[in-house]
Coordinates of C-alpha atoms in Angstrom, one line a residue:
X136 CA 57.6 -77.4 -13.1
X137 CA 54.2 -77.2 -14.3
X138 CA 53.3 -73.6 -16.6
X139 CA 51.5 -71.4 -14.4
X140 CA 48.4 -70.0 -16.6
X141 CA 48.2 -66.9 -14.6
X142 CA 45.2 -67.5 -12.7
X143 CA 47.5 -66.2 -9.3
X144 CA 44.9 -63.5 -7.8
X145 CA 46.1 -61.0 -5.0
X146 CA 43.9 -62.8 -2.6
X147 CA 46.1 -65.1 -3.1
X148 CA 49.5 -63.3 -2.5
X149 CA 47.5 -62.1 0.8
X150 CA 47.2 -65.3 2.2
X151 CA 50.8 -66.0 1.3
X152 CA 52.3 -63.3 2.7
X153 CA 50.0 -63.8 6.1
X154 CA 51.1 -67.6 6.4
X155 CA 54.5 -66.3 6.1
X156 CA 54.8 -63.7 8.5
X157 CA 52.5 -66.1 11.5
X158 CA 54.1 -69.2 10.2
X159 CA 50.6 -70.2 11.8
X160 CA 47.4 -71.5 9.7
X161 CA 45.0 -70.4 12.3
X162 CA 46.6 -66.6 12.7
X163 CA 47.1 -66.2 9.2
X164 CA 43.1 -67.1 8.4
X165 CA 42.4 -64.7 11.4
X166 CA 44.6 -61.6 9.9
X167 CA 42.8 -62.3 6.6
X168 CA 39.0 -62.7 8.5
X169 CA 38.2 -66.1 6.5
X170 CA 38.2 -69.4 7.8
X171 CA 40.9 -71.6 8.3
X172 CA 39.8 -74.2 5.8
X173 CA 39.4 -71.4 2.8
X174 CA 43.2 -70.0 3.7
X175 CA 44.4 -73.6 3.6
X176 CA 42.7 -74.2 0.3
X177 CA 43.4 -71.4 -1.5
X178 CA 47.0 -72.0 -1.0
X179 CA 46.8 -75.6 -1.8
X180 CA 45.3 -74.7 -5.1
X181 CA 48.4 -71.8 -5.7
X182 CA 50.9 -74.6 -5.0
X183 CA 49.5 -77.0 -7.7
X184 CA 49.3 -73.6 -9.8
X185 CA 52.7 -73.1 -9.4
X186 CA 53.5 -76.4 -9.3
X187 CA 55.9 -75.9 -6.2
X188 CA 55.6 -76.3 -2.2
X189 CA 55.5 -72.9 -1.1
X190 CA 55.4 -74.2 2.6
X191 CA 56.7 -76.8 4.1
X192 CA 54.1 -78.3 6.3
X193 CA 54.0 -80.3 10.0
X194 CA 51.8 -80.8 12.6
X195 CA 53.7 -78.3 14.6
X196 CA 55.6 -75.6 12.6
X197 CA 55.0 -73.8 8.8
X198 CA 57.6 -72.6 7.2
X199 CA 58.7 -70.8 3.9
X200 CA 60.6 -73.0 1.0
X201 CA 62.8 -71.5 -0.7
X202 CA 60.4 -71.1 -3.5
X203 CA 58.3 -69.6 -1.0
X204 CA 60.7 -67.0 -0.1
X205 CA 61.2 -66.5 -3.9
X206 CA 57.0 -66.3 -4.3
X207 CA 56.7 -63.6 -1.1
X208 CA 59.1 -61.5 -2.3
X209 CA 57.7 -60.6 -5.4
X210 CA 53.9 -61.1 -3.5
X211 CA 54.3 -58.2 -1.7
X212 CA 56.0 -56.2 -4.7
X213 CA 52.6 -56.7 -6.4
X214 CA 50.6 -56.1 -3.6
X215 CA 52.1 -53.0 -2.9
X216 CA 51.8 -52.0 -6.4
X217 CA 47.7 -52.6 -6.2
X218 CA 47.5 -50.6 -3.0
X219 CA 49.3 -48.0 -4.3
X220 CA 47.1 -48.3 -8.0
X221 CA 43.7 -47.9 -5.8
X222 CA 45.5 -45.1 -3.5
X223 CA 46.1 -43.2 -6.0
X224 CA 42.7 -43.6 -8.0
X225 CA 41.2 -42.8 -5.1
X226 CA 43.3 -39.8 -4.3
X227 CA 42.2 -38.3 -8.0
X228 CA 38.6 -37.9 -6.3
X229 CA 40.1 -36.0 -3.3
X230 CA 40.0 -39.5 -1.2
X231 CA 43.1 -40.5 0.6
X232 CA 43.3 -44.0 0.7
X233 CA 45.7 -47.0 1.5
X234 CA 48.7 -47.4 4.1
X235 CA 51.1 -45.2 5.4
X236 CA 53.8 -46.8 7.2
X237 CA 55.5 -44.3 9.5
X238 CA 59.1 -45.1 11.7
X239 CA 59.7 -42.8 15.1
X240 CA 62.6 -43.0 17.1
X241 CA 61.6 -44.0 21.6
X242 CA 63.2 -40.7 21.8
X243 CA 61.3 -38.9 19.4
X244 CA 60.3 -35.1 21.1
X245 CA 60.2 -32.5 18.2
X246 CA 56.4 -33.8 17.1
X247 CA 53.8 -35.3 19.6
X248 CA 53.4 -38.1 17.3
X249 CA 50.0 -39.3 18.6
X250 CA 48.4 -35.2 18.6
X251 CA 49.7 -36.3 15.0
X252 CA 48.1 -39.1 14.4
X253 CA 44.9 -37.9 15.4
X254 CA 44.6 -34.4 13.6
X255 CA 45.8 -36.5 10.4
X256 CA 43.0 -39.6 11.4
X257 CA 40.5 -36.8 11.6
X258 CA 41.4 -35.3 8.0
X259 CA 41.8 -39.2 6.4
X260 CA 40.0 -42.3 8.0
X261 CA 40.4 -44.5 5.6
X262 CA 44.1 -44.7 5.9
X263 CA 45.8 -47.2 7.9
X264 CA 48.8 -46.8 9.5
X265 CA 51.1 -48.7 10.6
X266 CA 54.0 -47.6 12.9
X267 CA 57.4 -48.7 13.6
X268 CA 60.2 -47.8 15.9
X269 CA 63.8 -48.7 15.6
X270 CA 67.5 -46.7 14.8
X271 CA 67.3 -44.1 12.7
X272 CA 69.8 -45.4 10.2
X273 CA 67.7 -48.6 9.9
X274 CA 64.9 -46.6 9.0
X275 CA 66.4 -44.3 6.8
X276 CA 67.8 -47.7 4.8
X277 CA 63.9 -49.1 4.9
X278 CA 62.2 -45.6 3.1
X279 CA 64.9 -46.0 0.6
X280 CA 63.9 -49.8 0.0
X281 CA 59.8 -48.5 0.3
X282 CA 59.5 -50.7 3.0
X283 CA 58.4 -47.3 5.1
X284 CA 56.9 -44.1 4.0
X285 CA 57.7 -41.5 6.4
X286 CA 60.4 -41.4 9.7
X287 CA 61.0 -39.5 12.5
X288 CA 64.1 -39.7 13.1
X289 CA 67.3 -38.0 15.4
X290 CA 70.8 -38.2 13.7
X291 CA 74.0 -36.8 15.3
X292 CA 74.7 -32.8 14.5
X293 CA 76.2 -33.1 11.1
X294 CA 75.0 -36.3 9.8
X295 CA 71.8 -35.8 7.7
X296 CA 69.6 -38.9 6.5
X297 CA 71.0 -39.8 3.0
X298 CA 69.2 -40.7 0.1
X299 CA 65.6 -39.6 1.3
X300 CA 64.0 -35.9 1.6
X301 CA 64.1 -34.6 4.9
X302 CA 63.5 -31.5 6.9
X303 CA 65.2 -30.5 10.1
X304 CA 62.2 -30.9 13.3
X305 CA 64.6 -29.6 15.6
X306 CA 67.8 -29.4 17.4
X307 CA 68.3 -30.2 21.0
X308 CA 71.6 -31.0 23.4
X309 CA 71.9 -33.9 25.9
X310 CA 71.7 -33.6 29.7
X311 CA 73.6 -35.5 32.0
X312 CA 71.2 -37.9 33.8
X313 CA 72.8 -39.1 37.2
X314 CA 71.0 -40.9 40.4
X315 CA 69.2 -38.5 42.7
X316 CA 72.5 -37.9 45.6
X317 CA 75.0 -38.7 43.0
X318 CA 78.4 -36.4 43.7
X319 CA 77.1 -34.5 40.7
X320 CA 73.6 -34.1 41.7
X321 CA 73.7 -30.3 42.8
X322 CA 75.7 -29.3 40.0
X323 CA 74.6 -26.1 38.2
X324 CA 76.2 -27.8 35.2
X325 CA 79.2 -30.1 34.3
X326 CA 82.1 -30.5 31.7
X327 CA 82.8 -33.9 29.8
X328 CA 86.2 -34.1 31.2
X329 CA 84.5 -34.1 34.7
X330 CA 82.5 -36.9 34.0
X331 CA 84.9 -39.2 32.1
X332 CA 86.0 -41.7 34.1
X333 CA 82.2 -42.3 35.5
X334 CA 80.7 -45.6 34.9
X335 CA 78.6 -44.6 31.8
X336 CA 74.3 -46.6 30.4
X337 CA 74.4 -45.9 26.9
X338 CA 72.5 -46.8 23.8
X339 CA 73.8 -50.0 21.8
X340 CA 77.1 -49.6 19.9
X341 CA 77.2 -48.7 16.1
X342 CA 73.6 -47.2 16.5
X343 CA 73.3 -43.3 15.9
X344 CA 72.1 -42.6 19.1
X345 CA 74.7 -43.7 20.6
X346 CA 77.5 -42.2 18.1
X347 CA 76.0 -38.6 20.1
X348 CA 77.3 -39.3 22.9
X349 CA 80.7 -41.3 21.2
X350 CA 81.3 -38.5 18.9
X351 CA 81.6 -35.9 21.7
X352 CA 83.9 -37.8 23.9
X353 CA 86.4 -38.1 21.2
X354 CA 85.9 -34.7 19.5
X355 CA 87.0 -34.0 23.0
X356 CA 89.6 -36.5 23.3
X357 CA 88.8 -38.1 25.7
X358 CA 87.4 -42.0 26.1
X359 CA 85.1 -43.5 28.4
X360 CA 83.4 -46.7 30.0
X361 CA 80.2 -48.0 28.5
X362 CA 79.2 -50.8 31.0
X363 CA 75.9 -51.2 30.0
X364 CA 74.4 -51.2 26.6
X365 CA 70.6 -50.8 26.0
X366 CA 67.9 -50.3 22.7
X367 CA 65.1 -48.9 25.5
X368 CA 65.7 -45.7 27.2
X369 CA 63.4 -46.4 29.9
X370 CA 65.5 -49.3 31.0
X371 CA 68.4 -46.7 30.7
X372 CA 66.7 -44.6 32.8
X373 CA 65.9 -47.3 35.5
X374 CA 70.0 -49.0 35.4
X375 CA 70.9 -45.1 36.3
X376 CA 68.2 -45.0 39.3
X377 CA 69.6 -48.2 40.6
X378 CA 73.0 -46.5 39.9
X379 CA 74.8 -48.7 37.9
X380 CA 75.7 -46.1 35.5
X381 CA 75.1 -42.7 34.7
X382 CA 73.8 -41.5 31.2
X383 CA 74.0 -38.5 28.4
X384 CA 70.2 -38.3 26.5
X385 CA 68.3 -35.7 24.8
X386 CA 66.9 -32.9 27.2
X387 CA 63.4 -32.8 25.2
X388 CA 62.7 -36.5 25.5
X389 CA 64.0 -37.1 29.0
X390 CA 63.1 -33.7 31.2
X391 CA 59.2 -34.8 30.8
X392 CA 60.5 -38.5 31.8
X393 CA 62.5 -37.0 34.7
X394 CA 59.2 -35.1 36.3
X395 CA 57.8 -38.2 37.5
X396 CA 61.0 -39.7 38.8
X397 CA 62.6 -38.4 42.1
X398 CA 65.5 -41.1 41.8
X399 CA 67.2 -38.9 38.4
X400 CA 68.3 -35.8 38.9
X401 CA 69.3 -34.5 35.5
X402 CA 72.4 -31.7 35.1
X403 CA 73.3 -29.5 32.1
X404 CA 76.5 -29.7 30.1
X405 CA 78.6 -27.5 28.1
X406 CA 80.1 -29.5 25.9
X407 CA 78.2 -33.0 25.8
X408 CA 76.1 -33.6 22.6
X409 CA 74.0 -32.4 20.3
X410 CA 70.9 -34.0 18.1
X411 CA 68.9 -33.3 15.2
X412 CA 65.5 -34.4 14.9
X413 CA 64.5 -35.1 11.2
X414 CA 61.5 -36.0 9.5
X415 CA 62.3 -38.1 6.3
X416 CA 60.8 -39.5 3.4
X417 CA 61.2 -41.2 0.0
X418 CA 62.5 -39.1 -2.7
X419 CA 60.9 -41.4 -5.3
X420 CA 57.2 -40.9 -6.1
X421 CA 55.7 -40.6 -2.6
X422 CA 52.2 -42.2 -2.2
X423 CA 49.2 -39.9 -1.9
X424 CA 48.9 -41.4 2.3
X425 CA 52.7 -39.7 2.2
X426 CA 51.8 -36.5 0.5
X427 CA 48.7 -35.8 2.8
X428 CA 50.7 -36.3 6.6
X429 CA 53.3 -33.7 4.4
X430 CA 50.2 -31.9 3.9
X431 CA 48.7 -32.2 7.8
X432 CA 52.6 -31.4 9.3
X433 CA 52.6 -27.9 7.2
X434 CA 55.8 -29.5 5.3
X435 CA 56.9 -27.9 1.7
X436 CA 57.1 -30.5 -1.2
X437 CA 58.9 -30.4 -4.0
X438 CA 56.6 -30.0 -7.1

């Protein structure tokens, strides 16, 4: 392998990590706004650096070697470490600066997440955000790794997000959500034993949203039939209107939802589930883009 001399430069490691996440010369120059034939050279001339094939190349498909995988990994480790370096020389003038990437739950109701977005846009422009949905365990497990800043997240009533800072948003109990004439329809409000042995659209198994629901059937003793799985509660929503199924969700996300749709009928119960929305963040060093949306949500920080 030939020495490297250090002459790697973060442009570099930019064009890298673009190639690797489009696998595409022509999206990759695009995300980087250069020409196609600069990208292509500039990672021709790191390969002969290194002395390895970072890609391997056809007329068809790019993909990562596994020196490449090696090379991105610790790419982005020093990217991240420069974007953080300028955050926080910029935040030392009062400028907020950088990324913030920022997880929320498709049932997220404690925060209106864009009225967010906007009062913190209006307070620091020059931040970029970047926003992901997905479970909240995932994203608890990605703030830990720094892979994202801040979550919104909704965890069963007695499981709190481990190994990040969090604050309770708020708590909030499930509603049974059943086809408009459903036998339950007029219902002033229902029992889980009385619903039991319905034909049940839940979240994906393993998934904290759906260990809600899972926990209070068999806190209750009782077990039930799952017939349908889904990751998108608006295509919960819709199986229940075509009534395949009927389903348990949170009351703040899905009343709103249920407004504008004749076809659910939604029905109170005693004993069904309970949520806690939390907003979580790393524990370790948070970046100045972190500290100012704690700033803009009114949340307390420990010195």
């Amino acid at each position: 392998m030939k020495q490297n001399d250090g002459s790697v430069d973060l442009q570099q490691m930019r064009y890298v990590v673009a190639l690797a996440e489009t696998r595409n010369f022509t999206r990759a120059a695009e995300r980087c706004s250069v020409v196609q034939s600069s990208l292509s050279h500039r990672i021709a001339g790191l390969e002969r650096e290194l002395g390895v094939r970072l890609f391997a190349r056809s007329s068809r498909r790019v993909e990562l070697t596994g020196a490449g995988a090696a090379f991105l990994a610790g790419a982005r480790e020093c990217l991240a470490a420069a974007d953080r370096a300028v955050a926080d020389a910029a935040a030392a003038t009062g400028v907020v600066r950088g990324r913030l990437a920022v997880g929320v739950i498709v049932t997220a109701a404690a925060v209106d997440v864009p009225e967010l977005l906007q009062r913190y846009r209006d307070r620091h422009p020059e931040v970029q955000v970047i926003l992901r949905s997905g479970r909240s365990d995932e994203m608890v497990a990605a703030i830990r790794d720094g892979d994202l800043d801040i979550a919104f997240i909704g965890m069963p009533e007695g499981e709190g997000p481990s190994g990040v800072e969090s604050v309770v948003l708020d708590h909030d109990e499930h509603v049974l959500v059943v086809p408009a004439g459903h036998r339950l329809a007029g219902a002033r409000r229902v029992g889980l034993r009385e619903i039991a042995d319905e034909t049940f659209v839940d979240f994906m198994d393993g998934t904290p949203a759906r260990a809600q629901s899972d926990q209070a059937f068999a806190a209750a003793g009782l077990a039930r039939d799952v017939a349908y799985q889904a990751g998108v509660v608006e295509l919960i929503t819709r199986l229940v209107a075509r009534r395949l199924g009927i389903a348990l969700l949170p009351s703040a996300y899905v009343r709103p939802l249920a407004a504008h749709h004749p076809e659910l009928t939604l029905v109170p119960v005693v004993d069904g589930p309970h949520r806690i929305e939390y907003l979580a963040w790393s524990r370790f060093n948070p970046s100045p883009a972190t500290r100012a949306m704690l700033d803009v949500l009114g949340v307390a920080r420990q010195p």
